[in-house]
PDB file of C-alpha atoms in Angstrom:
ATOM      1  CA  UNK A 246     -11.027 -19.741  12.083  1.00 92.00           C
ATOM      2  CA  UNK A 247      -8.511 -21.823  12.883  1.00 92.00           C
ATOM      3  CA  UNK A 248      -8.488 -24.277  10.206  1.00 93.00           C
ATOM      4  CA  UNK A 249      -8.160 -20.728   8.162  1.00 94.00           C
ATOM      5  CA  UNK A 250      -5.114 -19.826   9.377  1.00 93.00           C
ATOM      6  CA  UNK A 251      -3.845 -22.682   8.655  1.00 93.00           C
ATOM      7  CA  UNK A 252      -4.410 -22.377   4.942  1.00 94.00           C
ATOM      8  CA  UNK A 253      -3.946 -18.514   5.029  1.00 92.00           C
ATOM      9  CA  UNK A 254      -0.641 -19.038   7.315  1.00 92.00           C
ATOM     10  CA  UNK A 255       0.185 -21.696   4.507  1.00 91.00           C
ATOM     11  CA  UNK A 256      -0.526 -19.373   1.102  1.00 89.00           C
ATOM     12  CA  UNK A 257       1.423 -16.719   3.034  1.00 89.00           C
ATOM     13  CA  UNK A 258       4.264 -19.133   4.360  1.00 91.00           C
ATOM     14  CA  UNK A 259       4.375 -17.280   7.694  1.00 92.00           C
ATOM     15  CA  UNK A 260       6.703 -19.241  10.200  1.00 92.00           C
ATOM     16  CA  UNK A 261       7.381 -18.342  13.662  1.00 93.00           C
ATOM     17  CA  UNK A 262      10.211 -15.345  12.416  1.00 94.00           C
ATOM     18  CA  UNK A 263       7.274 -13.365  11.576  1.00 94.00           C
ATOM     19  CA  UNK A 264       6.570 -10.711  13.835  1.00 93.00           C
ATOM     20  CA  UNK A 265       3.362  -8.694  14.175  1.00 93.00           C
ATOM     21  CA  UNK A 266       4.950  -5.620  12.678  1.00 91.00           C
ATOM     22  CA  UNK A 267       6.147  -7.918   9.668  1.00 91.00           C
ATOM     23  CA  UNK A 268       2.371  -9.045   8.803  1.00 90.00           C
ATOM     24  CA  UNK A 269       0.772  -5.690   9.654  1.00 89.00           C
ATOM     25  CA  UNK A 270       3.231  -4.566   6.764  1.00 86.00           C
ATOM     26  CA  UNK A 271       2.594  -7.460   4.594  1.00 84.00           C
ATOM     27  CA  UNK A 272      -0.900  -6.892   5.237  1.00 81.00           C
ATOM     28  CA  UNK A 273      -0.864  -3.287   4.143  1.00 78.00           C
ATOM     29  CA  UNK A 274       0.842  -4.082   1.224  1.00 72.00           C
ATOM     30  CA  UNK A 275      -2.384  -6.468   0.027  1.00 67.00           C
ATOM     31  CA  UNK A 276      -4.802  -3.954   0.923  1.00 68.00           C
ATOM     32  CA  UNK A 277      -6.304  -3.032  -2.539  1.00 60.00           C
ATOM     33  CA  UNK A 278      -3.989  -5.823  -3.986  1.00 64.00           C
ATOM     34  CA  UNK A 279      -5.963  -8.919  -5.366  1.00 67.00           C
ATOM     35  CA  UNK A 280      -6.324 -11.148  -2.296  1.00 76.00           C
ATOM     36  CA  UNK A 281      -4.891 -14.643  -3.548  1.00 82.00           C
ATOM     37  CA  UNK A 282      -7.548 -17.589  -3.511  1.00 83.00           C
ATOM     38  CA  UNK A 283      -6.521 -20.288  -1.157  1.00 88.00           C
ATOM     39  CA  UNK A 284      -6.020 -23.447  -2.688  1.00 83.00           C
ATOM     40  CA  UNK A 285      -7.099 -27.141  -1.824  1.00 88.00           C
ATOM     41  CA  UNK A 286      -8.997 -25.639   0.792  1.00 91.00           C
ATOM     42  CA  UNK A 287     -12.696 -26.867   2.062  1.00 92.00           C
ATOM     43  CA  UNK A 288     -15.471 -25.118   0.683  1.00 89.00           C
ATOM     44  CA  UNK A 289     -15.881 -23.150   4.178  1.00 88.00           C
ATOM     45  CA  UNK A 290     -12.244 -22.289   4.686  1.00 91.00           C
ATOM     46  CA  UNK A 291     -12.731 -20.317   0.995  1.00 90.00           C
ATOM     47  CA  UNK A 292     -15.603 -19.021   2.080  1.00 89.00           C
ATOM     48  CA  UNK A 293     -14.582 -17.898   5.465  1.00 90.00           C
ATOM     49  CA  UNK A 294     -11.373 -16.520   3.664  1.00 89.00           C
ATOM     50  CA  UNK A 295     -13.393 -14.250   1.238  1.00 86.00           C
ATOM     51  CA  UNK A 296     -15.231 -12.686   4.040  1.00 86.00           C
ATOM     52  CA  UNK A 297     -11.788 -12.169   5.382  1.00 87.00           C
ATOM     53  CA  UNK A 298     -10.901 -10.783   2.065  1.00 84.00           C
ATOM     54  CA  UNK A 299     -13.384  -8.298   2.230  1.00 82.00           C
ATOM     55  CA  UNK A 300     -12.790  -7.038   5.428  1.00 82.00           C
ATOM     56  CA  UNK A 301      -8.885  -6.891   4.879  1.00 79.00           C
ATOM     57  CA  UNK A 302      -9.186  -5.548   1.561  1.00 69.00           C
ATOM     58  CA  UNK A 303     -11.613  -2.693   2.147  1.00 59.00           C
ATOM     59  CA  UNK A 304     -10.705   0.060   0.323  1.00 45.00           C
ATOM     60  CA  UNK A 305     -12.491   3.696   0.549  1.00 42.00           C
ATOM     61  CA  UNK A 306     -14.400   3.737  -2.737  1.00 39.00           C
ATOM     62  CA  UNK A 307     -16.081   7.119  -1.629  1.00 35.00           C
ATOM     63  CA  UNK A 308     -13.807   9.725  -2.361  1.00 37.00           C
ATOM     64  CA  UNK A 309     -14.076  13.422  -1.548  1.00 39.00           C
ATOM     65  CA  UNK A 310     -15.947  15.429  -4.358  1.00 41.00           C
ATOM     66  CA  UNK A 311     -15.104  18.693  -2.505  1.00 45.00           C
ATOM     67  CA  UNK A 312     -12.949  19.662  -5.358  1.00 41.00           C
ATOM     68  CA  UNK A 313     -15.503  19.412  -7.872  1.00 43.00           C
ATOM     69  CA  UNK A 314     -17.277  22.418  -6.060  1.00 42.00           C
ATOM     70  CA  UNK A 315     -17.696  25.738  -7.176  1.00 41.00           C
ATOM     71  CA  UNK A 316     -17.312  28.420  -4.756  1.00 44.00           C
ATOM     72  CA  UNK A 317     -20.925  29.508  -3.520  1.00 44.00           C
ATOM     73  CA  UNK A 318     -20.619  32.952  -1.991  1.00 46.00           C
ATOM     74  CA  UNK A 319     -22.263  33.568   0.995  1.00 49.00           C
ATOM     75  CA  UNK A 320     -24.356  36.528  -0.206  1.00 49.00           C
ATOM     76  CA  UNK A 321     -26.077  34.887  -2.572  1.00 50.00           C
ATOM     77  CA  UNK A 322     -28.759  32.595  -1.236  1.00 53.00           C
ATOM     78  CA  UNK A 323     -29.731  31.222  -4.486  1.00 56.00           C
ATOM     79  CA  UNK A 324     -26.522  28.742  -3.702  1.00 57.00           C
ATOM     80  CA  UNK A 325     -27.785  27.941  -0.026  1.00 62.00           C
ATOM     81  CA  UNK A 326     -29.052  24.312  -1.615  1.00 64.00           C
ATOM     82  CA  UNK A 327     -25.703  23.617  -2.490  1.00 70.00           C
ATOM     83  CA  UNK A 328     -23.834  24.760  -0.092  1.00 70.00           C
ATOM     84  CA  UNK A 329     -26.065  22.538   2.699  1.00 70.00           C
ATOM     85  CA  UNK A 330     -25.357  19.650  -0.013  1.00 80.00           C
ATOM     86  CA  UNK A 331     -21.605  19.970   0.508  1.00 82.00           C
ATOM     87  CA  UNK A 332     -21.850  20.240   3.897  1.00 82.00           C
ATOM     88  CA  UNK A 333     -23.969  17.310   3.977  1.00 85.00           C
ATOM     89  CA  UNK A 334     -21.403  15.074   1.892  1.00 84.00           C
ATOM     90  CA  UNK A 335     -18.221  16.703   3.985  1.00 86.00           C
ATOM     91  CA  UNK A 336     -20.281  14.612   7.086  1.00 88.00           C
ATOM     92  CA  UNK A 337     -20.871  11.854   5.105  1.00 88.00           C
ATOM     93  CA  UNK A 338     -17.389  10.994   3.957  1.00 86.00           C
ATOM     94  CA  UNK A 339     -15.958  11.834   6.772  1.00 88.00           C
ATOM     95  CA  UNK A 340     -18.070   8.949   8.588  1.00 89.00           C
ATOM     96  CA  UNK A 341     -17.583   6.740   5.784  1.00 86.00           C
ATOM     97  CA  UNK A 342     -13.810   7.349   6.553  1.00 85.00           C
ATOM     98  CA  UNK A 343     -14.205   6.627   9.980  1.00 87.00           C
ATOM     99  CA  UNK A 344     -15.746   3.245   9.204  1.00 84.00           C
ATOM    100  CA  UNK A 345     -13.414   2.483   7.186  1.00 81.00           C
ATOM    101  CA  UNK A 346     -11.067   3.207   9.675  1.00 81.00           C
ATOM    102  CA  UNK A 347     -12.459   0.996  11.948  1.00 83.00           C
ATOM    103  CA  UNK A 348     -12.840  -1.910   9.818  1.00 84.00           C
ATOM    104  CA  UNK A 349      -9.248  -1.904   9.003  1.00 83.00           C
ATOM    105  CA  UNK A 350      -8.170  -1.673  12.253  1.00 88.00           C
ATOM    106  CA  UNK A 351     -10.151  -4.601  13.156  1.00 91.00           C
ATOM    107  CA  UNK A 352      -9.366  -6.506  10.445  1.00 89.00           C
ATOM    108  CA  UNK A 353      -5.235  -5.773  11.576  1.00 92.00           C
ATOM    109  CA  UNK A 354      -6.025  -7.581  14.711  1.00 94.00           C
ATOM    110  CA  UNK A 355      -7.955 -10.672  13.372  1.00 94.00           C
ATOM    111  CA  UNK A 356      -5.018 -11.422  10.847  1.00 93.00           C
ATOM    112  CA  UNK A 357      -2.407 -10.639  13.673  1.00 95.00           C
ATOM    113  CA  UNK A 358      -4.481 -12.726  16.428  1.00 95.00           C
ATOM    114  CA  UNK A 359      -4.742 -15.744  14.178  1.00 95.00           C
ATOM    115  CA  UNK A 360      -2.570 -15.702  11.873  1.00 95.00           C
ATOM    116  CA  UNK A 361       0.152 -15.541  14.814  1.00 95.00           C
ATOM    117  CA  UNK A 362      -0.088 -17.324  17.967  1.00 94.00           C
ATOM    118  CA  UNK A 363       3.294 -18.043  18.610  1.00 94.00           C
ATOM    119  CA  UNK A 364       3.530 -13.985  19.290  1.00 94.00           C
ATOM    120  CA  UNK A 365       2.507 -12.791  22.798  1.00 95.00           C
ATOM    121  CA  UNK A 366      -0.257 -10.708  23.671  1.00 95.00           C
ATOM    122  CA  UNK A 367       2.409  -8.085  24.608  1.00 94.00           C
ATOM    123  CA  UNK A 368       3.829  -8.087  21.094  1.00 93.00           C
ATOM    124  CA  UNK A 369       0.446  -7.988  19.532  1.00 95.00           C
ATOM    125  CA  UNK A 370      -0.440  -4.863  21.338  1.00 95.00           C
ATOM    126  CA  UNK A 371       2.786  -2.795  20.999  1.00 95.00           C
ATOM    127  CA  UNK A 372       2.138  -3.514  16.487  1.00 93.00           C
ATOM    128  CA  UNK A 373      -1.177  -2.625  16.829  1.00 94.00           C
ATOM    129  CA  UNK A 374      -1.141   0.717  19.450  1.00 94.00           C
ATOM    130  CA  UNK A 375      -3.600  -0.800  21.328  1.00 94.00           C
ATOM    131  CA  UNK A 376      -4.455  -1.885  24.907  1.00 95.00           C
ATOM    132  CA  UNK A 377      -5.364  -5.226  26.016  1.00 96.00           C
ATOM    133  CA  UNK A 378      -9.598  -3.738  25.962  1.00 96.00           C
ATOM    134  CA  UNK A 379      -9.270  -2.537  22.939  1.00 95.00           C
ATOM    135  CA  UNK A 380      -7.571  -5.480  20.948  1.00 96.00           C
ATOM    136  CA  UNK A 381     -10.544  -7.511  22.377  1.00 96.00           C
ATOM    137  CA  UNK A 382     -13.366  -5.540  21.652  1.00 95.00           C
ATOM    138  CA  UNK A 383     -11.741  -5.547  17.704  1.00 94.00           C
ATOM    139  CA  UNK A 384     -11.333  -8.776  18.063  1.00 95.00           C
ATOM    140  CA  UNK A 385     -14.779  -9.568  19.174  1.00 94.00           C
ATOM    141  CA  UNK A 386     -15.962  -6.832  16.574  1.00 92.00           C
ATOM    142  CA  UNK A 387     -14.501  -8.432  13.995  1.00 92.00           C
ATOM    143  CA  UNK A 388     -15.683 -11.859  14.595  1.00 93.00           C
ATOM    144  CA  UNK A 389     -19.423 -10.152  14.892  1.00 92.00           C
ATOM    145  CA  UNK A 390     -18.887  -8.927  11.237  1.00 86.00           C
ATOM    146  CA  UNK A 391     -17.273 -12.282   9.709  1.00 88.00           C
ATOM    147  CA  UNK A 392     -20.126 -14.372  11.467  1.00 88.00           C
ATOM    148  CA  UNK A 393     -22.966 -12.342  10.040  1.00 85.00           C
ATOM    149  CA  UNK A 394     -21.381 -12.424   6.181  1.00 79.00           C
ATOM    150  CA  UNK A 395     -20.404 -15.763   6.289  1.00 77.00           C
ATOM    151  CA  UNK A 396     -24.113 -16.916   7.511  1.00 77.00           C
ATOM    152  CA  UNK A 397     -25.620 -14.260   4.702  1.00 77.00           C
ATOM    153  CA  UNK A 398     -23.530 -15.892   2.112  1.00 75.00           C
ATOM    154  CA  UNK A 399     -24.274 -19.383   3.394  1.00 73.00           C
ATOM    155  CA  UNK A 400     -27.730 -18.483   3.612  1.00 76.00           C
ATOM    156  CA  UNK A 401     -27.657 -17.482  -0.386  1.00 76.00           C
ATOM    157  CA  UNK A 402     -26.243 -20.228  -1.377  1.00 68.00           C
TER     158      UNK A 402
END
């Protein structure tokens, strides 16, 4: 990861002016943006960078279909099928959202913990809304989810 950051900090040319709150708003900007390749970088560094890609870059490709709903009256239990359905996909995307939710969060405090350690913890935190637990157990999270895609893809190549 470090050897990443170095590449990443490189393609990004982030210097020690750059605060937390500066790459949590470049970082927003990217999200859904195509995530530049890195260049001249070892074959793991690109492939550790994809996986970071990914989890930066998620975007919610489920959207809500509530709109595309007819009213089902709740007289009428020939419609009680379709009205469980939509309830059923109203739980559904809103976990999806949640996840989603979660996975950019953590992927906020990977970039911000790597990407700048010439920021204190302190700083960190105060960007992110988060307490010292909490930034960890991202952190941590985070690391879980890059290690397991970046042995998958190893594994397929």
């Amino acid at each position: 990861m470090k050897q990443w950051s170095v590449f990443r900090g490189a393609a990004w040319k982030i210097d020690h002016r750059w605060t937390a709150s500066k790459l949590l708003g470049y970082s927003e900007l990217c999200k859904g943006a195509e995530w530049e390749p890195l260049a001249n970088a070892p074959a793991n560094v690109v492939l550790i960078d994809g996986r970071v890609a990914e989890l930066a870059n998620y975007t919610d490709q489920y959207r809500d279909l509530e709109d595309e709903y007819l009213f089902f009256p709740d007289w009428d239990d020939d419609y009680e099928p379709e009205r469980l359905q939509l309830q059923e996909h109203r739980r559904w995307s809103a976990q999806q959202r949640k996840r989603n939710q979660a996975r950019e969060r953590e992927a906020d405090v990977l970039l911000v913990h790597y990407l700048l350690p010439h920021v204190r913890l302190y700083g960190k935190l105060r960007a992110l809304e988060l307490s010292e637990r909490a930034y960890y157990y991202r952190l941590n999270s985070a690391l879980d989810s890059l290690h397991r895609c970046y042995w998958d893809q190893v594994e397929r190549l």
